[in-house]
PDB file of C-alpha atoms in Angstrom:
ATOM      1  CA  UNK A   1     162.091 109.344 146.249  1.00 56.00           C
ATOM      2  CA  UNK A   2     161.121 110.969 143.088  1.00 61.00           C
ATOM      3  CA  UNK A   3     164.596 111.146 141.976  1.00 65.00           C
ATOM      4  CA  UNK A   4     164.926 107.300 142.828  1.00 62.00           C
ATOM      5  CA  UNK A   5     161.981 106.931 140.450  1.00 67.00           C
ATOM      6  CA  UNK A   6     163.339 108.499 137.752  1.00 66.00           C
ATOM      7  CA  UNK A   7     166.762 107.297 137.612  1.00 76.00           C
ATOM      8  CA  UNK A   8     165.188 103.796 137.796  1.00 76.00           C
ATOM      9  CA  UNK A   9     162.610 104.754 134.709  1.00 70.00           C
ATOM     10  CA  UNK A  10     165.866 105.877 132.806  1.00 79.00           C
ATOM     11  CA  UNK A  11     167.490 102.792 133.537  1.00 81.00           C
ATOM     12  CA  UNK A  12     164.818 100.402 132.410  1.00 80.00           C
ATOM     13  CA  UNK A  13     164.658 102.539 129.246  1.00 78.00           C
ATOM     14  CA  UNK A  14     168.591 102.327 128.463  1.00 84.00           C
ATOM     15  CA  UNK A  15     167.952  98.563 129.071  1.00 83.00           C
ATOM     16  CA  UNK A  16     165.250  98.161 126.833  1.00 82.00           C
ATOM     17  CA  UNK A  17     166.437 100.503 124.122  1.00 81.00           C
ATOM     18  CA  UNK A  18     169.468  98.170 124.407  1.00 83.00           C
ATOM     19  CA  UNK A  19     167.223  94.754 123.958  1.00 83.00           C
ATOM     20  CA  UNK A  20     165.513  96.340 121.060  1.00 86.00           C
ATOM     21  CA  UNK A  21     168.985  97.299 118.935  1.00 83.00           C
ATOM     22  CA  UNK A  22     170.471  93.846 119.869  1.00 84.00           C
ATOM     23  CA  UNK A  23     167.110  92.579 118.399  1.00 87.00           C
ATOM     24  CA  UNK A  24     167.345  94.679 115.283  1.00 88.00           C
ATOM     25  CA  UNK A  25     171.194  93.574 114.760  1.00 87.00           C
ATOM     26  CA  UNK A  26     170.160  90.217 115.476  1.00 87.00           C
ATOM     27  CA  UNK A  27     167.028  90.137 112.735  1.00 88.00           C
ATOM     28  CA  UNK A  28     170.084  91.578 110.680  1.00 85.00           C
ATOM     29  CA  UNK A  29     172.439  88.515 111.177  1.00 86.00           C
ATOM     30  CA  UNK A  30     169.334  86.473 110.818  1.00 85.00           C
ATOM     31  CA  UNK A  31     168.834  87.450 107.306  1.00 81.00           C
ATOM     32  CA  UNK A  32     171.800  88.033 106.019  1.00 82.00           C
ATOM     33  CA  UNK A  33     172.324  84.123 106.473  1.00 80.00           C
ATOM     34  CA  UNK A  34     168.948  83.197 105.105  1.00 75.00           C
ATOM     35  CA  UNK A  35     170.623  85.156 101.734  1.00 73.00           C
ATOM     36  CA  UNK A  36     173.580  83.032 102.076  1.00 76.00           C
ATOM     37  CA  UNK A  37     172.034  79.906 101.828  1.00 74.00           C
ATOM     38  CA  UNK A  38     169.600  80.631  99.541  1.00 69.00           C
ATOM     39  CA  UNK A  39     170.303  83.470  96.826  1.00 65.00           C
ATOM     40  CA  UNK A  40     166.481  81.878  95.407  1.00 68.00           C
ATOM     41  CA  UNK A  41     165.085  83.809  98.970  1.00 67.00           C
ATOM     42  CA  UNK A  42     165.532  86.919  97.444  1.00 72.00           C
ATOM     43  CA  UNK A  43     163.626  86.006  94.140  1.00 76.00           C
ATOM     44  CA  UNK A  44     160.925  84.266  95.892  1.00 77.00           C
ATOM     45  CA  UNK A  45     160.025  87.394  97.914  1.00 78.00           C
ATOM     46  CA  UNK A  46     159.736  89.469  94.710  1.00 83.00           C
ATOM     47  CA  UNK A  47     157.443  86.874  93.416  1.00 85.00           C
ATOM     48  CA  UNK A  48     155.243  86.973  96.471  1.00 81.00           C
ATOM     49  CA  UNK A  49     154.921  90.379  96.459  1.00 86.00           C
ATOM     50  CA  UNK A  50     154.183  90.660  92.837  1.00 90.00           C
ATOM     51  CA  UNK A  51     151.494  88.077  93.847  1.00 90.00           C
ATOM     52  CA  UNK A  52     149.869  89.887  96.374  1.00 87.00           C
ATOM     53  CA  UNK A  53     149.749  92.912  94.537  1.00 90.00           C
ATOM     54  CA  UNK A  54     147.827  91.185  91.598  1.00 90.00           C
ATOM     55  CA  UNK A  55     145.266  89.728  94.048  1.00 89.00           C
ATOM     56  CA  UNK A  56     144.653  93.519  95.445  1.00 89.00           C
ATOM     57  CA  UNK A  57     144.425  94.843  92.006  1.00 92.00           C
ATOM     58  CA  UNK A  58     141.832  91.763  91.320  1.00 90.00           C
ATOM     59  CA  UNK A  59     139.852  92.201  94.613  1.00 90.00           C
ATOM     60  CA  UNK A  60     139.623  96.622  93.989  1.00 92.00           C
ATOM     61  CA  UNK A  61     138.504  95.431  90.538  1.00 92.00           C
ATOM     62  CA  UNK A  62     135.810  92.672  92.124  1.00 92.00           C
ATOM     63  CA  UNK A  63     134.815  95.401  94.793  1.00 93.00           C
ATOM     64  CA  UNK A  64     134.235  97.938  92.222  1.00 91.00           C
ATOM     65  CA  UNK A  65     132.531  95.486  90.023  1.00 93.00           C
ATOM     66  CA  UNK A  66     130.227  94.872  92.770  1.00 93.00           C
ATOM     67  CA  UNK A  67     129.456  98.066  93.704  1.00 90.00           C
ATOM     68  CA  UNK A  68     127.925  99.103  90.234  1.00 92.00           C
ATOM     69  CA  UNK A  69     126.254  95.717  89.739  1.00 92.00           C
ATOM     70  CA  UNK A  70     124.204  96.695  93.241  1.00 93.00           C
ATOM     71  CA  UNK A  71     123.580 100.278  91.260  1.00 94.00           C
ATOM     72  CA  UNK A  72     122.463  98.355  88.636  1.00 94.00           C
ATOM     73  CA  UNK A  73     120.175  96.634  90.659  1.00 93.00           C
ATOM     74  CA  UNK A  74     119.116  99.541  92.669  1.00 93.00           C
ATOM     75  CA  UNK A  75     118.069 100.952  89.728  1.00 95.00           C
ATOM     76  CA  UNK A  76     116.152  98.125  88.177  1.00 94.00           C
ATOM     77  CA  UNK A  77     114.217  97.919  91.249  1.00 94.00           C
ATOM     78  CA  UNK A  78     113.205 101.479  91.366  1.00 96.00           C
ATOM     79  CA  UNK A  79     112.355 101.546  87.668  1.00 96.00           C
ATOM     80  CA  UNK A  80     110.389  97.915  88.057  1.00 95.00           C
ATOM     81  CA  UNK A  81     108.297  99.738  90.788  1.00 96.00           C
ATOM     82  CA  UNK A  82     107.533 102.734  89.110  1.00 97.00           C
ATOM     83  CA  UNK A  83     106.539 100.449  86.030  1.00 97.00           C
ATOM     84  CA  UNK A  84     104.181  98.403  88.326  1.00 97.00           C
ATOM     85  CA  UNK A  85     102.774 101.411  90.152  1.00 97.00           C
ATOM     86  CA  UNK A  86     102.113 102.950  86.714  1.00 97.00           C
ATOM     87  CA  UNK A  87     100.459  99.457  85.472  1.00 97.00           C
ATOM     88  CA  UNK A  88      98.431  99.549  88.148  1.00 97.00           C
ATOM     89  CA  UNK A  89      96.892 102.772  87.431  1.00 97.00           C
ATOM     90  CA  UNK A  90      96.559 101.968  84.053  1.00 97.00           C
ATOM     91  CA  UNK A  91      94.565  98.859  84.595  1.00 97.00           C
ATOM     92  CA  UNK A  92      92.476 101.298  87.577  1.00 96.00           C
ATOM     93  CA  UNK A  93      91.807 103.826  85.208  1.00 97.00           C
ATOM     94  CA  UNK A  94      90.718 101.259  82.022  1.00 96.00           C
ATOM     95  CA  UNK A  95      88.224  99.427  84.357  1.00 96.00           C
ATOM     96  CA  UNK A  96      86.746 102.639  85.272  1.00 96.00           C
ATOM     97  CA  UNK A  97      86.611 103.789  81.621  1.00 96.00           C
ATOM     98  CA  UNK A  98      84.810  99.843  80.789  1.00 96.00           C
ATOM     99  CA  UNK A  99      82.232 100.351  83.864  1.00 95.00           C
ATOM    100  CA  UNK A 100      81.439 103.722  82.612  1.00 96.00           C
ATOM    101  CA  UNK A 101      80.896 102.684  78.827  1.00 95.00           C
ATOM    102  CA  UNK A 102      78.655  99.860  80.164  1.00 95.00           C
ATOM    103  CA  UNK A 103      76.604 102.561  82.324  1.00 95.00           C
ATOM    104  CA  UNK A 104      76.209 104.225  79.241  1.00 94.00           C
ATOM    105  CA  UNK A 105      75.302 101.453  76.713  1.00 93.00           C
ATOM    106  CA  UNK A 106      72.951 100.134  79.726  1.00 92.00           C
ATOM    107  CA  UNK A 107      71.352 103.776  79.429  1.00 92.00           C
ATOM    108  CA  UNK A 108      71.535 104.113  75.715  1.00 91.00           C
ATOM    109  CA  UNK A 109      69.513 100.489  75.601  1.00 89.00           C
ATOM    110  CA  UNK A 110      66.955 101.506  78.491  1.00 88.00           C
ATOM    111  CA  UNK A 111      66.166 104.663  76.597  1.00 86.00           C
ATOM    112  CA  UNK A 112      65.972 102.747  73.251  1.00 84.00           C
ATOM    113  CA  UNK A 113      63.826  99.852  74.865  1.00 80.00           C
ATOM    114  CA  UNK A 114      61.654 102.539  76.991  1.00 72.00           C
ATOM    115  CA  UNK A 115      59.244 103.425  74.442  1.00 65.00           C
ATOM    116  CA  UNK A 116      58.452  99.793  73.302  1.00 61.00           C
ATOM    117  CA  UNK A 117      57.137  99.245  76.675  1.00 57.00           C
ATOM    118  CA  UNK A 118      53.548  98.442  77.300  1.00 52.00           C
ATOM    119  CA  UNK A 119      52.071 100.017  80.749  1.00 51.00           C
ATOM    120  CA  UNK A 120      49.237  97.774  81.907  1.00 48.00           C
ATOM    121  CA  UNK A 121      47.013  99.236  84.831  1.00 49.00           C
ATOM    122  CA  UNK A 122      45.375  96.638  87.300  1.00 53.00           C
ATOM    123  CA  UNK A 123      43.152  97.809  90.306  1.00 51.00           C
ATOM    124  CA  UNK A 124      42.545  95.747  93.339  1.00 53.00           C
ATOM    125  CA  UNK A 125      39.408  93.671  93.929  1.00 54.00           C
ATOM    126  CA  UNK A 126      36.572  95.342  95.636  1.00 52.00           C
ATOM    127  CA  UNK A 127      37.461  93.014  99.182  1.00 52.00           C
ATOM    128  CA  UNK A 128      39.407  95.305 100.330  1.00 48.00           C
ATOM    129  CA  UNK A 129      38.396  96.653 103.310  1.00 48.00           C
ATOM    130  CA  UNK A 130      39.597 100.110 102.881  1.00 47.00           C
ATOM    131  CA  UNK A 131      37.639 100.859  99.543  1.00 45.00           C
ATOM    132  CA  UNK A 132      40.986 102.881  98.436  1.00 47.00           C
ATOM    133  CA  UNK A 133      41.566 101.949  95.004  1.00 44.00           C
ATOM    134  CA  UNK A 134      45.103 101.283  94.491  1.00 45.00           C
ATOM    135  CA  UNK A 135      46.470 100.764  90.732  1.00 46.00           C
ATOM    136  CA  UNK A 136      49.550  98.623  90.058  1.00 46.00           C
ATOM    137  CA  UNK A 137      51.454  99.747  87.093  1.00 44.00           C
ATOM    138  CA  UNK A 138      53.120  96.365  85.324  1.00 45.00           C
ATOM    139  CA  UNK A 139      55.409  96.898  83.170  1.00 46.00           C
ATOM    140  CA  UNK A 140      56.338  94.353  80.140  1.00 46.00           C
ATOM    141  CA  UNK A 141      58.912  94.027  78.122  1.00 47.00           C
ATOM    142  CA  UNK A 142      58.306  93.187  74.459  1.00 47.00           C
ATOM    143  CA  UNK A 143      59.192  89.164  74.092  1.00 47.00           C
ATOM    144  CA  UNK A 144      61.521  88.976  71.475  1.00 45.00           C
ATOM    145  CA  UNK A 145      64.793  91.798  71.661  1.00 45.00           C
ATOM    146  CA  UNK A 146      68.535  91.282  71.825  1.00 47.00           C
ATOM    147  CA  UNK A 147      70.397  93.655  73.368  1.00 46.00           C
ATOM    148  CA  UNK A 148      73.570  94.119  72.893  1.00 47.00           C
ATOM    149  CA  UNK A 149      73.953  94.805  76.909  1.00 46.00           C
ATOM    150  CA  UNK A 150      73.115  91.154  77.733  1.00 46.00           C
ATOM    151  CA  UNK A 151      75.649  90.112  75.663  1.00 46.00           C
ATOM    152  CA  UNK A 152      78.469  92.349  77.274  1.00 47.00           C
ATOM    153  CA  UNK A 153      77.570  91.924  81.434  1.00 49.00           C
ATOM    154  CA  UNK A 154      77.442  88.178  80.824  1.00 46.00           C
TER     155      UNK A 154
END
């Protein structure tokens, strides 16, 4: 049965191999007469392959083109975030520089206005029912002073 198998196999090969060189000689004859009747066939083929080689040349060209131009971009983008991220700790770092130079020209005014103070002591009236004398401490400000702080927290 085996041998039946095989001898069949080989058979269907020799056929086919058969089919296929009948096919060949027959895209052969095929072309030949194409050439016959038109010796421009030739030409034209030369032209369409000169053709499609200039539109691979153009779209390797456009590829690589595009490739660098996303480098490009890549590279923008990382330099545009560093930028901002160092912006951002510029502007941090100059409003805690202005906050602390206001602290200290709030405390440079305080200790300048301290002095010119005037410390008024008041005790409580006498109705008090716990007879513990209690002074309040007011403190006043002199009426007329400009300071420059007023000027720069407004």
């Amino acid at each position: 049965m085996e041998c039946v198998s095989k001898t069949i196999f080989t058979e269907v090969l020799q056929v086919l191999l058969s089919l296929i060189f009948l096919l060949q000689a027959l895209i052969k004859l095929i072309t030949r007469k194409l050439e016959r009747r038109c010796p421009c066939h030739r030409h034209f083929e030369e032209e369409l392959e000169k053709e499609r080689n200039a539109s691979a040349i153009a779209v390797e060209q456009a590829m690589a083109m595009i490739s660098r131009l996303q480098k490009e971009k890549a590279s923008l983008e990382m330099d545009a975030r560093l930028f901002r991220r160092t912006a951002e700790q510029r502007q941090l770092y100059d409003l805690q520089t202005i906050n602390f130079l206001k602290e200290v020209v709030l405390k440079l005014e305080m200790e300048r206005y301290a002095p010119q103070r005037q410390i008024a002591f008041t005790f409580p009236s006498t109705q008090v029912e716990d007879h513990i004398l209690m002074p309040k401490v007011l403190l006043q400000q002199p009426e007329t002073h400009h300071c420059l702080s007023a000027r720069l927290f407004e």
